[in-house]
mmCIF file of C-alpha atoms in Angstrom:
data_model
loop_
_atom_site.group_PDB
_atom_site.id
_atom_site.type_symbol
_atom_site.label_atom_id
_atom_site.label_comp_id
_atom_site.label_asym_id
_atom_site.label_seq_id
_atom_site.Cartn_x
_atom_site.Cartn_y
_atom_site.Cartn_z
ATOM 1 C CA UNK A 9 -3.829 -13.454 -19.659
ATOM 2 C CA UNK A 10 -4.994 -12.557 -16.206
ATOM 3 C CA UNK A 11 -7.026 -14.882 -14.251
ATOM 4 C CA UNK A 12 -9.812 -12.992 -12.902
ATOM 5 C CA UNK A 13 -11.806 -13.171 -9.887
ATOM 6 C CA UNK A 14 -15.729 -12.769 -11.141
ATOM 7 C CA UNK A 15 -16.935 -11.009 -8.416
ATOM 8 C CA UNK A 16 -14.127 -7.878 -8.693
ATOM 9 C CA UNK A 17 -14.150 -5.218 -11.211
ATOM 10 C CA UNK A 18 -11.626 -6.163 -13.546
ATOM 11 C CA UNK A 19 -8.824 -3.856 -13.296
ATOM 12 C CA UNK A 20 -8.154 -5.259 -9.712
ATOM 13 C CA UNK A 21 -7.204 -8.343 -11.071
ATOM 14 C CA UNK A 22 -3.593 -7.801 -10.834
ATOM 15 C CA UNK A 23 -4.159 -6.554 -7.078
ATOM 16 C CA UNK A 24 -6.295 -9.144 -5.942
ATOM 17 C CA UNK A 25 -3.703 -11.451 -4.578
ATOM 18 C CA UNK A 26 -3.449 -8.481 -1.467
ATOM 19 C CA UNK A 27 -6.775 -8.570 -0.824
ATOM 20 C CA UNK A 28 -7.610 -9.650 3.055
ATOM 21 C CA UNK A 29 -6.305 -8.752 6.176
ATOM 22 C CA UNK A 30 -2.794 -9.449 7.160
ATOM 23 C CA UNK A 31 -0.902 -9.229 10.593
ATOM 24 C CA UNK A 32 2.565 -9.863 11.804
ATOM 25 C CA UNK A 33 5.434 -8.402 13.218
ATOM 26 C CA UNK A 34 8.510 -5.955 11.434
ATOM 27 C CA UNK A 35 11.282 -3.445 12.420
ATOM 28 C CA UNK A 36 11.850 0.130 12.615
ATOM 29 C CA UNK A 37 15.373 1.747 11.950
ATOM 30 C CA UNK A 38 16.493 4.989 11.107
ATOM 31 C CA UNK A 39 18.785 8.415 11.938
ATOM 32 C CA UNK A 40 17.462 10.941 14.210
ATOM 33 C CA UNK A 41 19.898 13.655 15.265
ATOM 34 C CA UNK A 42 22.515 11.561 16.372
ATOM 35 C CA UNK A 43 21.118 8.682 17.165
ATOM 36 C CA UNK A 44 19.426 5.592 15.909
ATOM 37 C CA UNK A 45 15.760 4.869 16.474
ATOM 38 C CA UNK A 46 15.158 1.543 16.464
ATOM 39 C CA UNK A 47 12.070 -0.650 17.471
ATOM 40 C CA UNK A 48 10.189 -3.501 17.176
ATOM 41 C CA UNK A 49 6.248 -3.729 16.519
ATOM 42 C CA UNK A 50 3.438 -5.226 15.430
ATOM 43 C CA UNK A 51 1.358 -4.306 12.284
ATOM 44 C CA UNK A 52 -2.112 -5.029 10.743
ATOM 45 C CA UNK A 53 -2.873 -4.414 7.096
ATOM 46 C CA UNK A 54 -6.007 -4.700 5.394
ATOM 47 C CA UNK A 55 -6.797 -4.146 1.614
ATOM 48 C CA UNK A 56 -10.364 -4.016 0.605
ATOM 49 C CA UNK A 57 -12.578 -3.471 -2.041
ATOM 50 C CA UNK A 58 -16.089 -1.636 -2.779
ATOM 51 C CA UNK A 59 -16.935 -2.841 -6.148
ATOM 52 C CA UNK A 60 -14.991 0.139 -7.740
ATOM 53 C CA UNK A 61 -11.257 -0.489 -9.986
ATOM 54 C CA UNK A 62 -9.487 0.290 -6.757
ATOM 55 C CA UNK A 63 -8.681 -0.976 -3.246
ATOM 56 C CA UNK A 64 -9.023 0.794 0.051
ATOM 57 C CA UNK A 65 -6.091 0.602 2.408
ATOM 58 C CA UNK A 66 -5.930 0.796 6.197
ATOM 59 C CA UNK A 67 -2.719 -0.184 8.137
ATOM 60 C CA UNK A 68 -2.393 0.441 11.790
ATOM 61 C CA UNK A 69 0.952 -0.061 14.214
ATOM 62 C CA UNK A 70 1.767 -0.779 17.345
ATOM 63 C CA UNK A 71 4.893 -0.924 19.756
ATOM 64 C CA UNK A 72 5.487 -4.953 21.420
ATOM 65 C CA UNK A 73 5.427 -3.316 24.997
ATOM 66 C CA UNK A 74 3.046 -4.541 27.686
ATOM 67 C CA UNK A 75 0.556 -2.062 26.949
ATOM 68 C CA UNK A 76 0.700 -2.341 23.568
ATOM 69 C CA UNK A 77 1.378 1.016 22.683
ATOM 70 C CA UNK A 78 0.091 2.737 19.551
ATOM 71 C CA UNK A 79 3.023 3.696 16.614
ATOM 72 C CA UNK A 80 1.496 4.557 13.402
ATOM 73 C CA UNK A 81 -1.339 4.506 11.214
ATOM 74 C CA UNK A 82 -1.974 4.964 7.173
ATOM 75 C CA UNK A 83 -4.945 4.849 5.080
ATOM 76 C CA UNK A 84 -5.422 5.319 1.483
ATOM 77 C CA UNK A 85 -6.638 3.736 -2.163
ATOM 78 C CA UNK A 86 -4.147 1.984 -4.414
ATOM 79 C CA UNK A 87 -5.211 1.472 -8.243
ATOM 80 C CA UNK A 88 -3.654 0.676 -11.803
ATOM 81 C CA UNK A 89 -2.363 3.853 -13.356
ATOM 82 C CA UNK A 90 -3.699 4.637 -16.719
ATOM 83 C CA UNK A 91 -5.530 7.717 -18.517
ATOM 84 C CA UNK A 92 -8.555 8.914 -17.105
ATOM 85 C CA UNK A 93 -11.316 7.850 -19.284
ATOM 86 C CA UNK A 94 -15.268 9.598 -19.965
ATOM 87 C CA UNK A 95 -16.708 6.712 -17.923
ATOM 88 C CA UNK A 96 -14.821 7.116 -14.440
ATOM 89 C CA UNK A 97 -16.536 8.326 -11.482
ATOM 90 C CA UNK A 98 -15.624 12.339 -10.882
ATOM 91 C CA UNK A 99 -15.006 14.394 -9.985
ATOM 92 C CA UNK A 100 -16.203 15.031 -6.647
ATOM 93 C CA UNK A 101 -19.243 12.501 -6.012
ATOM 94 C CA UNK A 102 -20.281 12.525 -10.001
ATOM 95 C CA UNK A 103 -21.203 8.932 -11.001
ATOM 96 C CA UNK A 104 -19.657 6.986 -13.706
ATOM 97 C CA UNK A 105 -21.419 7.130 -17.485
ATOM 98 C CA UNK A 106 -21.363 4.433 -19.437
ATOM 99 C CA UNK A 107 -20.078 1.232 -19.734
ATOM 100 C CA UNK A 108 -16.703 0.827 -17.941
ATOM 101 C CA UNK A 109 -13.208 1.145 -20.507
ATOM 102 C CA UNK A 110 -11.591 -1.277 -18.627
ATOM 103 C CA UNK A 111 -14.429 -4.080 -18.045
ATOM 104 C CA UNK A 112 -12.764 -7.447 -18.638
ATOM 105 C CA UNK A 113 -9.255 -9.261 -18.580
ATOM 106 C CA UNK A 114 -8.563 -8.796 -22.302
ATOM 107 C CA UNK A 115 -9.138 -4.797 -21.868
ATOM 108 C CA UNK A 116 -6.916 -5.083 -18.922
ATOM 109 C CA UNK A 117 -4.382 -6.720 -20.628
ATOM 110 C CA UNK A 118 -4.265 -3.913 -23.060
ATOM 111 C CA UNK A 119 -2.399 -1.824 -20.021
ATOM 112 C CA UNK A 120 0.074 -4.090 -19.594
ATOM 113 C CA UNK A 121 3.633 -2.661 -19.905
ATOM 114 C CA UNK A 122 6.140 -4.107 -22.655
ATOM 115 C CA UNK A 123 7.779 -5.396 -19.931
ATOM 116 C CA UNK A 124 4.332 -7.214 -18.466
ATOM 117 C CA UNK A 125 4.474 -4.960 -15.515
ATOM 118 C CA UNK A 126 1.591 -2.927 -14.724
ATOM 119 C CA UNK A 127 1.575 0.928 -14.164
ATOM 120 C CA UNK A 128 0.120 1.599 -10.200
ATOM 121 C CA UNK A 129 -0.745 4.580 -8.298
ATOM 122 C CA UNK A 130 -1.199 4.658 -4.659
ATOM 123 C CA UNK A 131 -1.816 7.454 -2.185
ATOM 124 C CA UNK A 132 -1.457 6.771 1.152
ATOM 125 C CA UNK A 133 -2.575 9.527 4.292
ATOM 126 C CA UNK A 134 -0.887 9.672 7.480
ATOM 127 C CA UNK A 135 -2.843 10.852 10.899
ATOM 128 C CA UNK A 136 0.430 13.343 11.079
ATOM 129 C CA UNK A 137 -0.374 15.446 8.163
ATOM 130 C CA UNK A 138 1.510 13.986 5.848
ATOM 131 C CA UNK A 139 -0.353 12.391 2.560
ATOM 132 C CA UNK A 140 2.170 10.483 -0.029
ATOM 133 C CA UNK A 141 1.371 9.774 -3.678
ATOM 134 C CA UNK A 142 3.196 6.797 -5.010
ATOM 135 C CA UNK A 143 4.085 5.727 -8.574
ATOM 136 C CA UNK A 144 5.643 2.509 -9.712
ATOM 137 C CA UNK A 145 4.934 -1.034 -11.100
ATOM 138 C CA UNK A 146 2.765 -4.415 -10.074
ATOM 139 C CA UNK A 147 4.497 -7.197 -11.849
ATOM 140 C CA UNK A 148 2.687 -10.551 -10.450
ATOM 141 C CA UNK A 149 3.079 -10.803 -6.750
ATOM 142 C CA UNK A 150 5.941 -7.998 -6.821
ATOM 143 C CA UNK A 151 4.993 -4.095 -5.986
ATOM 144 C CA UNK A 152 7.467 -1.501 -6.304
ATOM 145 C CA UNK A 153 6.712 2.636 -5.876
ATOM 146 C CA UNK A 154 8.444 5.947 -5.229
ATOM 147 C CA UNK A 155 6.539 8.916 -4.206
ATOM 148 C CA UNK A 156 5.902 11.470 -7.215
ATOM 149 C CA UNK A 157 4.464 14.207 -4.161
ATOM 150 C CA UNK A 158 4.714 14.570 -0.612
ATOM 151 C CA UNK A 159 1.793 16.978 0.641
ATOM 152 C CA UNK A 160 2.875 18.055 4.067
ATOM 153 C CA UNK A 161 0.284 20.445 6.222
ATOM 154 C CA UNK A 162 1.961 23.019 8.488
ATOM 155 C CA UNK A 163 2.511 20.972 11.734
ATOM 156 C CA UNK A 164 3.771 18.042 10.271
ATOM 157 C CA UNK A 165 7.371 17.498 10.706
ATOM 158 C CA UNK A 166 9.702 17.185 7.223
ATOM 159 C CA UNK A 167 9.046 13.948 5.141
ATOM 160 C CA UNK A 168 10.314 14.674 1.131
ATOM 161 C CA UNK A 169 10.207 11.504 -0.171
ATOM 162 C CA UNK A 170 9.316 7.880 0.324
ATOM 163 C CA UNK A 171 10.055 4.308 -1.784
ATOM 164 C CA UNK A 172 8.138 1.144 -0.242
ATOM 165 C CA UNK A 173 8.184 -2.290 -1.897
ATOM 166 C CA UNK A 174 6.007 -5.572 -1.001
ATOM 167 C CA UNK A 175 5.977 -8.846 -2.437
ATOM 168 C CA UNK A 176 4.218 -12.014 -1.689
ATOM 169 C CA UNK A 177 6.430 -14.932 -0.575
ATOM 170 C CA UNK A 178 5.786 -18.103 0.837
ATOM 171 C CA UNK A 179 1.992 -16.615 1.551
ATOM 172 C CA UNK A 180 3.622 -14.398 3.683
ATOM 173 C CA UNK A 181 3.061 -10.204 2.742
ATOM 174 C CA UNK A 182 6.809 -8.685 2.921
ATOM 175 C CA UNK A 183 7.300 -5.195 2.663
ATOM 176 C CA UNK A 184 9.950 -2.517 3.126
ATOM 177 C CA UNK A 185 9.764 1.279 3.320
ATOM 178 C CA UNK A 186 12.684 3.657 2.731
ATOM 179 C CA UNK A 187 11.996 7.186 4.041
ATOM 180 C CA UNK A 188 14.139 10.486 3.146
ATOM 181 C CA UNK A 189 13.132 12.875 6.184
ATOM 182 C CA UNK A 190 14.817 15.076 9.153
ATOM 183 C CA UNK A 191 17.176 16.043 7.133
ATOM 184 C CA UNK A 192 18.028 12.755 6.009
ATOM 185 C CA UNK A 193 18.856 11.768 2.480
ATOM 186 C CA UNK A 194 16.783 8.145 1.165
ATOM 187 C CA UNK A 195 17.321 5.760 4.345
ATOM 188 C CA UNK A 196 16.053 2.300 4.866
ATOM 189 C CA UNK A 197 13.345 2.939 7.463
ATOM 190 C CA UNK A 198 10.753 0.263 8.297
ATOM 191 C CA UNK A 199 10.123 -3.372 6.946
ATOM 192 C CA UNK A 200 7.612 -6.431 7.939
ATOM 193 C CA UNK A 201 5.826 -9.977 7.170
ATOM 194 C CA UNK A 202 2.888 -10.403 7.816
ATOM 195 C CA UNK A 203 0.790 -13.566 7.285
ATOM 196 C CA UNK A 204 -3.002 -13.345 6.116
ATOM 197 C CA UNK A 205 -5.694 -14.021 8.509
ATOM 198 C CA UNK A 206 -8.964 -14.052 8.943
ATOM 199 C CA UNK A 207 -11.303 -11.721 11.008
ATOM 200 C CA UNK A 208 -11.681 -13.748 14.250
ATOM 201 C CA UNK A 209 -7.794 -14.342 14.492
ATOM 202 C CA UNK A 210 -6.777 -10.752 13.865
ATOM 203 C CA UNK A 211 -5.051 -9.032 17.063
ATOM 204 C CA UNK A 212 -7.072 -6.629 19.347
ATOM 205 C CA UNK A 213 -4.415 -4.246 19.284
#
């Protein structure tokens, strides 16, 4: 049975261990043309909530140069997957009615896969044009998704698919990103650990 924070609505409970703000340092690798990008940077995550079933998401990026040069940012909402239900909020701005389906640990148990995985959807925006939307599986501190749609507006460059995976080790938030794009097929792309930290130590980058 999950263990439930009081104060969070109940189907973040097996999310809540990525709740905070986390910062560290990671590497970027992959094909261009005919050669290899490759870089170093720095990285901030945060994962909030609002007192809704989901968690906001905000990562920004930046190069380890002396001026501390911007490389990427992402923002987004990350939530269990499961059938939409008469008492979720929507469309649009239309408030919730009723009592919630999914309003303590033993109803949230009741999505819990035969393999005691969890279902999770996440959609994640990029500042580029590109917005992902991610399928795949929470299983304790473990995350793994593929994207099931990459929306691409007319001036972003090509980006067809995506597969990321994070896990929590040694209280340290690991991640790794695999990217198919530029005419490339899946490629390992971009990976990191950050620590969590608290507001006043977070960088200024």
């Amino acid at each position: 049975m999950l263990e439930l924070d009081p104060t969070l609505p109940a189907e973040l409970g097996p999310l809540q261990w990525l709740i905070g703000t986390w910062e560290g340092t990671g590497v970027l690798s992959f094909p261009v043309g005919e050669r290899t990008v490759e870089q170093e940077f720095g990285q901030r995550v945060s994962f909030a909530h609002h007192g809704n079933p989901y968690l906001s998401f905000e990562a920004y990026a930046w190069q380890l140069d002396d001026e501390l040069t911007p490389l990427a940012a992402e923002s987004g909402f990350w939530r269990l997957a499961r059938p939409a239900h008469d008492a979720d909020a929507g469309p649009g701005m239309l408030p919730p009615a009723g009592e919630p389906a999914f309003g303590d640990a033993e109803a949230v148990e009741g999505l819990r896969r035969p393999d005691g995985a969890f279902d999770l959807q996440a959609l994640i925006s990029h500042p580029t044009g590109v917005s992902e939307l991610y399928l795949g599986t929470i299983s304790g501190p473990r995350i793994e998704l593929a994207t099931d749609a990459v929306l691409r507006g007319a001036g972003a460059k090509e980006h067809t698919a995506s597969t990321r995976m994070y896990g929590l080790v040694e209280n340290h938030l690991l991640w790794a990103w695999d990217l198919a794009a530029l005419g490339q097929g899946l490629e390992s792309h971009a990976s990191a650990r950050l620590a969590r930290v608290t507001p006043s130590e977070a960088s200024d980058a």
